[in-house]
Amino acid sequence: MGRSTLSVIRRHPGQFGVVALSAHRSVAALEALAVEFGARRVALADSGALENRPDLVAVGWGTGADRIVELARLGGVDIVVNAVVGAAGLRPTIAALEAGKRCALANKESLVTAGDLVLRAAQRGGGELVPVDSEHSAILQCVGSARREEIQRLILTASGGPFRGMSAEDLQQADAAMALRHPTWDMGAKITIDSATLANKALEVIEAHFLYGLPYDRIDVVVHPTSIVHSFVEFVDGSVLSQMGQPTMELPILHALTWPRRLPDPVLRDFDPRTASPLVFEPVDEARFPLFRLGVDAGRIGGAAPAVFNAANEVAVEAFLKGMVSFTGIANVVEAALEALEGTAVATLDEVLSVDRTARSRAAAEVERMVRG
Ligand code: MG
């Protein structure tokens, strides 16, 4: 996501300036980008990342989660693109919104684990949340100037992932290499697995609930294998709008940077209705992809449930990528963690982060049990 953002910025010289950059631990790659874009401040999440680079520390590079939060509230910055992977993205989102910035949000976990806290941070600091996810970007574009009470229903599209047509029996044998071959979107490993299990779509339903203030029974999902229609909005008068475009993250990124205006981009402007046809829509098969229902139900339950779902899913996906649990075992790990932590309440950021840790260790224990069993 970070690289795609920079690729969009590279194509629009003079329109944007890059003030700060962060990454997990790829020092060399980040160094080249910092030089290319003239970023003044740079931080890496991994606290050991700069051990062999005192030269970079000397010019102000830093490490650790707190340094990334500092970048998110840096003065003189209008837009923070938050593409941190996982629950670690929550604090930078809150920091950016409290500092009154536009937070172009590609980190799903912010709204999923702490939707209420994030919305309150935006109110407190005057910050603005603009989604980068293609589905939520589509909804934002379709909603336009409509009022909330004029929106009847949101319909998110899902590609269905690489296992869309696979039988329940074959799903049990599916391995990481198969799951990582996504048919339409080119993304990181975690989100690609989430798109194969449809956990990703459940997370997006929860995000949509917080972004657009609609109850869960007015947010639907349809499978749309070619990912041309990015979502629909149905209005109270029966009119339905959708947003379409090639499945590239650069489109929602550019939109999040320029909204409510648009910049010309000849590279992204290549839509042809004849090659986009036919547009096919199918129901979600909840029996074969149980993580979808588990996740949406966690959203409905509220409290700590979405944070537990998210954390347990991260642990389970990691275990699947290492070959420790099967594809269908991912849902079992998440379900066990949800049952164990049922009814936990969360009111503060510390409580969210604590639930996140507890859910992770509960899920890890379940993975351990499955490996032994
Ligand atoms: Mg998406």
Coordinates of C-alpha atoms and ligand atoms in Angstrom, one line a residue:
M1 CA 0.0 0.0 0.0
G2 CA 2.8 2.4 0.9
R3 CA 4.6 1.7 -2.4
S4 CA 1.3 2.1 -4.4
T5 CA 0.8 5.5 -2.6
L6 CA 4.2 6.6 -3.6
S7 CA 3.7 5.4 -7.2
V8 CA 0.5 7.6 -7.3
I9 CA 2.5 10.5 -5.9
R10 CA 5.3 10.0 -8.4
R11 CA 2.8 10.4 -11.3
H12 CA 1.6 13.7 -10.0
P13 CA 4.6 15.9 -9.6
G14 CA 4.0 19.2 -7.9
Q15 CA 0.7 18.0 -6.4
F16 CA 1.9 16.4 -3.2
G17 CA 5.0 16.5 -1.0
V18 CA 6.2 13.6 1.2
V19 CA 7.2 14.8 4.6
A20 CA 7.6 11.5 6.5
L21 CA 7.8 7.8 5.8
S22 CA 7.6 4.6 7.9
A23 CA 8.0 0.9 7.3
H24 CA 8.2 -2.3 9.4
R25 CA 11.9 -3.2 9.0
S26 CA 13.1 -2.8 5.3
V27 CA 15.8 -0.2 5.9
A28 CA 17.4 -0.3 2.5
A29 CA 14.2 0.1 0.6
L30 CA 13.0 2.9 2.9
E31 CA 16.3 4.7 2.6
A32 CA 16.0 4.8 -1.2
L33 CA 12.5 6.1 -1.0
A34 CA 13.3 8.7 1.6
V35 CA 16.0 10.1 -0.7
E36 CA 13.8 10.0 -3.8
F37 CA 10.9 11.8 -2.1
G38 CA 13.0 14.0 0.2
A39 CA 11.2 12.8 3.4
R40 CA 12.5 14.7 6.4
R41 CA 11.4 12.1 9.0
V42 CA 11.6 8.4 8.9
A43 CA 10.7 5.6 11.4
L44 CA 10.7 1.8 11.4
A45 CA 8.4 -0.2 13.6
D46 CA 11.0 -2.9 14.4
S47 CA 13.1 -1.6 17.3
G48 CA 16.2 -3.4 16.2
A49 CA 16.0 -2.2 12.6
L50 CA 18.7 0.5 12.9
E51 CA 21.2 -1.5 15.0
N52 CA 23.8 -1.4 12.2
R53 CA 23.0 2.0 10.8
P54 CA 24.2 4.7 13.3
D55 CA 24.5 7.0 10.3
L56 CA 20.7 7.0 9.8
V57 CA 20.0 7.4 13.6
A58 CA 22.4 10.5 13.4
V59 CA 20.1 12.1 10.8
G60 CA 17.0 11.6 12.9
W61 CA 15.7 8.2 11.9
G62 CA 14.0 6.4 14.7
T63 CA 12.5 3.0 15.6
G64 CA 9.5 1.7 17.6
A65 CA 5.8 2.1 17.7
D66 CA 5.9 5.5 19.5
R67 CA 8.0 7.0 16.7
I68 CA 5.4 6.0 14.2
V69 CA 2.7 7.6 16.3
E70 CA 4.9 10.8 16.4
L71 CA 5.0 10.8 12.6
A72 CA 1.2 10.5 12.5
R73 CA 0.8 13.8 14.4
L74 CA 3.7 15.7 12.8
G75 CA 3.0 19.4 12.2
G76 CA 2.9 20.7 8.7
V77 CA 1.3 17.5 7.4
D78 CA -2.2 17.5 6.0
I79 CA -2.7 13.8 5.1
V80 CA -1.6 10.7 6.9
V81 CA -1.8 7.5 4.8
N82 CA -2.1 4.7 7.3
A83 CA -1.2 1.4 5.7
V84 CA 0.3 -0.2 8.8
V85 CA -0.6 -3.9 8.9
G86 CA -2.6 -5.2 11.9
A87 CA -3.6 -3.8 15.2
A88 CA -0.4 -1.8 15.4
G89 CA -2.2 0.7 13.1
L90 CA -4.7 1.8 15.7
R91 CA -2.6 4.3 17.6
P92 CA -1.4 6.2 14.5
T93 CA -5.0 6.5 13.2
I94 CA -6.1 8.0 16.5
A95 CA -3.0 10.3 16.7
A96 CA -3.6 11.6 13.1
L97 CA -7.3 12.3 13.8
E98 CA -6.7 14.0 17.1
A99 CA -4.2 16.2 15.4
G100 CA -6.9 17.3 12.9
K101 CA -5.4 15.6 9.9
R102 CA -7.0 13.7 7.0
C103 CA -6.4 10.0 7.8
A104 CA -6.4 8.1 4.5
L105 CA -7.1 4.8 6.1
A106 CA -5.9 1.5 4.7
N107 CA -5.5 -0.1 8.1
K108 CA -8.7 -2.1 8.6
E109 CA -8.0 -2.9 12.2
S110 CA -8.4 0.7 13.4
L111 CA -12.2 0.8 12.8
V112 CA -12.6 -3.0 13.5
T113 CA -11.0 -3.1 16.9
A114 CA -11.9 0.4 18.1
G115 CA -14.5 2.0 15.8
D116 CA -16.1 4.1 18.6
L117 CA -12.8 5.4 19.9
V118 CA -11.6 6.3 16.3
L119 CA -14.8 8.2 15.6
R120 CA -14.5 10.1 18.9
A121 CA -10.9 11.0 18.1
A122 CA -12.0 12.5 14.8
Q123 CA -14.6 14.5 16.6
R124 CA -12.2 15.7 19.3
G125 CA -9.4 16.8 17.0
G126 CA -11.4 17.7 13.9
G127 CA -9.6 15.1 11.8
E128 CA -11.2 13.4 8.8
L129 CA -11.4 9.7 8.0
V130 CA -11.2 8.9 4.3
P131 CA -11.2 5.2 3.3
V132 CA -8.6 3.8 1.0
D133 CA -10.1 0.4 0.8
S134 CA -11.7 0.0 -2.7
E135 CA -15.2 -0.9 -1.4
H136 CA -15.4 1.9 1.1
S137 CA -14.0 4.4 -1.4
A138 CA -16.7 3.3 -3.8
I139 CA -19.4 3.9 -1.2
L140 CA -18.0 7.3 -0.4
Q141 CA -18.1 8.2 -4.1
C142 CA -21.7 6.9 -4.5
V143 CA -22.9 8.6 -1.3
G144 CA -21.8 12.0 -2.5
S145 CA -23.8 14.7 -0.8
A146 CA -26.6 12.4 0.3
R147 CA -27.7 12.4 4.0
R148 CA -27.5 9.3 6.1
E149 CA -31.2 9.0 6.3
E150 CA -31.4 8.8 2.5
I151 CA -29.2 5.7 2.4
Q152 CA -31.2 2.5 2.5
R153 CA -28.5 -0.1 2.1
L154 CA -24.8 -0.7 1.3
I155 CA -23.9 -3.6 -0.8
L156 CA -20.2 -4.5 -0.7
T157 CA -18.7 -6.6 -3.5
A158 CA -16.3 -9.4 -2.7
S159 CA -14.0 -11.1 -5.3
G160 CA -14.6 -14.4 -3.6
G161 CA -10.9 -15.0 -3.6
P162 CA -8.9 -17.9 -5.1
F163 CA -11.1 -20.7 -3.6
R164 CA -14.5 -19.3 -4.7
G165 CA -15.4 -22.5 -6.7
M166 CA -13.7 -25.0 -4.5
S167 CA -15.6 -27.8 -2.7
A168 CA -15.7 -28.1 1.1
E169 CA -13.5 -31.2 0.9
D170 CA -10.9 -29.6 -1.3
L171 CA -10.8 -26.5 1.0
Q172 CA -9.5 -28.8 3.8
Q173 CA -6.4 -29.6 1.7
A174 CA -5.8 -26.0 0.5
D175 CA -2.4 -24.7 1.4
A176 CA -0.7 -21.3 1.7
A177 CA 0.8 -21.3 -1.8
M178 CA -2.7 -21.9 -3.4
A179 CA -4.3 -19.3 -1.2
L180 CA -1.7 -16.7 -2.1
R181 CA -2.6 -16.8 -5.8
H182 CA -5.3 -14.1 -5.8
P183 CA -7.2 -13.9 -9.1
T184 CA -7.8 -10.1 -9.3
W185 CA -6.0 -8.2 -6.6
D186 CA -2.2 -8.1 -5.9
M187 CA -1.8 -7.6 -2.1
G188 CA 0.2 -8.7 0.9
A189 CA 0.1 -12.3 2.3
K190 CA -2.2 -11.6 5.3
I191 CA -4.9 -9.8 3.3
T192 CA -4.7 -12.3 0.5
I193 CA -5.4 -15.2 2.9
D194 CA -8.2 -13.0 4.5
S195 CA -9.7 -12.6 1.0
A196 CA -9.5 -16.4 0.5
T197 CA -11.4 -17.1 3.8
L198 CA -13.7 -14.0 3.4
A199 CA -12.6 -12.8 6.8
N200 CA -11.5 -9.7 4.9
K201 CA -15.0 -9.0 3.8
A202 CA -16.3 -9.4 7.4
L203 CA -13.7 -6.8 8.5
E204 CA -14.9 -4.5 5.7
V205 CA -18.6 -4.9 6.8
I206 CA -17.6 -3.8 10.3
E207 CA -15.6 -0.9 8.8
A208 CA -18.6 0.2 6.7
H209 CA -20.8 0.1 9.8
F210 CA -18.6 2.6 11.5
L211 CA -17.8 4.8 8.5
Y212 CA -21.4 5.2 7.3
G213 CA -23.3 4.7 10.5
L214 CA -25.6 2.0 9.2
P215 CA -26.9 -1.0 11.2
Y216 CA -25.5 -4.4 10.2
D217 CA -28.9 -5.5 8.7
R218 CA -28.5 -2.8 6.1
I219 CA -25.1 -3.9 4.9
D220 CA -25.0 -6.7 2.4
V221 CA -22.2 -8.5 0.5
V222 CA -22.3 -10.1 -2.9
V223 CA -19.5 -12.1 -4.6
H224 CA -18.4 -10.4 -7.8
P225 CA -15.4 -12.4 -9.2
T226 CA -13.9 -9.8 -11.6
S227 CA -13.8 -6.9 -9.1
I228 CA -15.0 -4.3 -11.5
V229 CA -17.9 -3.0 -9.4
H230 CA -16.3 -1.9 -6.1
S231 CA -19.6 -1.6 -4.2
F232 CA -23.2 -0.3 -4.5
V233 CA -25.3 2.2 -2.5
E234 CA -29.1 1.8 -2.5
F235 CA -31.0 4.9 -1.6
V236 CA -34.4 5.1 0.1
D237 CA -36.1 6.0 -3.2
G238 CA -34.9 2.8 -4.8
S239 CA -32.1 4.3 -6.9
V240 CA -28.9 2.3 -6.8
L241 CA -25.4 3.7 -7.6
S242 CA -22.2 1.8 -8.0
Q243 CA -18.6 2.8 -8.6
M244 CA -16.5 0.9 -11.2
G245 CA -13.0 0.8 -12.3
Q246 CA -10.0 -1.5 -12.8
P247 CA -9.1 -3.5 -9.7
T248 CA -6.0 -1.4 -8.7
M249 CA -5.5 0.1 -5.3
E250 CA -4.0 3.2 -6.9
L251 CA -7.5 4.4 -7.8
P252 CA -8.9 4.5 -4.2
I253 CA -5.5 5.8 -3.0
L254 CA -5.6 8.8 -5.4
H255 CA -9.2 9.4 -4.5
A256 CA -8.4 9.4 -0.8
L257 CA -5.7 12.0 -1.4
T258 CA -7.8 14.3 -3.5
W259 CA -11.4 13.8 -2.3
P260 CA -13.8 15.6 -2.8
R261 CA -11.9 16.7 -5.9
R262 CA -10.3 14.6 -8.7
L263 CA -7.0 14.7 -10.5
P264 CA -6.6 13.6 -14.1
D265 CA -4.7 10.2 -14.2
P266 CA -4.3 8.8 -17.8
V267 CA -2.7 5.6 -16.4
L268 CA -5.8 4.7 -14.3
R269 CA -8.2 5.9 -17.0
D270 CA -8.6 2.7 -19.0
F271 CA -12.1 1.5 -18.5
D272 CA -13.8 -0.4 -21.3
P273 CA -17.4 -1.7 -20.7
R274 CA -17.0 -4.3 -23.4
T275 CA -14.0 -6.0 -21.7
A276 CA -15.6 -5.5 -18.3
S277 CA -18.7 -7.6 -19.4
P278 CA -20.3 -9.7 -18.2
L279 CA -20.7 -8.4 -14.6
V280 CA -21.6 -11.4 -12.5
F281 CA -22.9 -11.4 -8.9
E282 CA -23.4 -14.4 -6.6
P283 CA -24.4 -14.9 -3.0
V284 CA -21.7 -15.5 -0.3
D285 CA -21.5 -19.2 0.6
E286 CA -21.4 -19.0 4.4
A287 CA -21.1 -22.7 4.8
R288 CA -17.8 -23.0 3.0
F289 CA -16.5 -19.7 4.3
P290 CA -17.6 -19.6 8.0
L291 CA -15.2 -16.8 8.9
F292 CA -17.5 -14.4 7.1
R293 CA -20.4 -15.0 9.4
L294 CA -18.2 -15.3 12.5
G295 CA -16.8 -11.8 11.7
V296 CA -20.1 -10.1 10.9
D297 CA -21.6 -11.6 14.0
A298 CA -18.7 -10.3 16.1
G299 CA -19.5 -6.9 14.6
R300 CA -23.1 -7.2 15.7
I301 CA -22.2 -8.3 19.2
G302 CA -19.8 -5.3 19.5
G303 CA -17.8 -4.6 22.6
A304 CA -14.5 -6.6 22.4
A305 CA -15.8 -9.2 19.9
P306 CA -14.6 -7.5 16.7
A307 CA -11.1 -7.0 18.3
V308 CA -11.0 -10.6 19.4
F309 CA -12.1 -11.8 15.9
N310 CA -9.4 -9.6 14.3
A311 CA -6.5 -10.7 16.7
A312 CA -7.4 -14.4 16.7
N313 CA -7.6 -14.3 12.9
E314 CA -4.2 -12.7 12.6
V315 CA -2.7 -15.4 14.7
A316 CA -4.5 -18.2 12.8
V317 CA -3.5 -16.8 9.4
E318 CA 0.1 -16.7 10.6
A319 CA -0.1 -20.3 11.7
F320 CA -1.7 -21.3 8.4
L321 CA 1.1 -19.6 6.4
K322 CA 3.6 -21.6 8.5
G323 CA 1.7 -24.8 7.7
M324 CA 0.6 -25.3 11.4
V325 CA -3.1 -25.2 10.9
S326 CA -5.2 -26.1 7.8
F327 CA -7.2 -23.6 5.8
T328 CA -10.5 -24.7 7.5
G329 CA -8.7 -24.7 10.9
I330 CA -8.3 -20.9 10.7
A331 CA -12.1 -20.5 11.5
N332 CA -11.8 -23.0 14.4
V333 CA -9.0 -21.0 16.0
V334 CA -11.0 -17.8 15.7
E335 CA -14.2 -19.4 17.0
A336 CA -12.4 -20.8 20.1
A337 CA -11.0 -17.3 20.9
L338 CA -14.4 -15.7 20.5
E339 CA -16.0 -18.2 22.8
A340 CA -13.3 -17.9 25.4
L341 CA -13.5 -14.0 25.5
E342 CA -17.3 -13.6 25.1
G343 CA -18.8 -10.6 26.9
T344 CA -15.5 -8.7 27.5
A345 CA -16.2 -5.0 27.5
V346 CA -13.8 -2.3 26.1
A347 CA -14.1 1.4 26.8
T348 CA -10.5 2.7 26.4
L349 CA -7.6 2.4 24.0
D350 CA -5.6 0.5 26.7
E351 CA -8.5 -2.0 27.1
V352 CA -8.6 -2.5 23.4
L353 CA -4.9 -3.2 23.2
S354 CA -5.2 -5.5 26.3
V355 CA -8.0 -7.5 24.7
D356 CA -5.9 -7.7 21.5
R357 CA -3.1 -9.3 23.5
T358 CA -5.4 -11.7 25.4
A359 CA -7.1 -12.8 22.2
R360 CA -3.7 -13.4 20.6
S361 CA -2.5 -15.7 23.4
R362 CA -5.9 -17.5 23.5
A363 CA -5.6 -18.1 19.7
A364 CA -2.0 -19.2 20.0
A365 CA -3.0 -21.7 22.7
E366 CA -5.6 -23.1 20.4
V367 CA -3.1 -23.4 17.5
E368 CA -0.8 -25.2 19.9
R369 CA -3.6 -27.5 20.9
M370 CA -4.4 -28.3 17.2
V371 CA -0.8 -28.9 16.3
R372 CA -0.4 -31.4 19.2
G373 CA -3.9 -33.0 18.7
Ligands
MG1 MG -11.2 -4.3 0.0

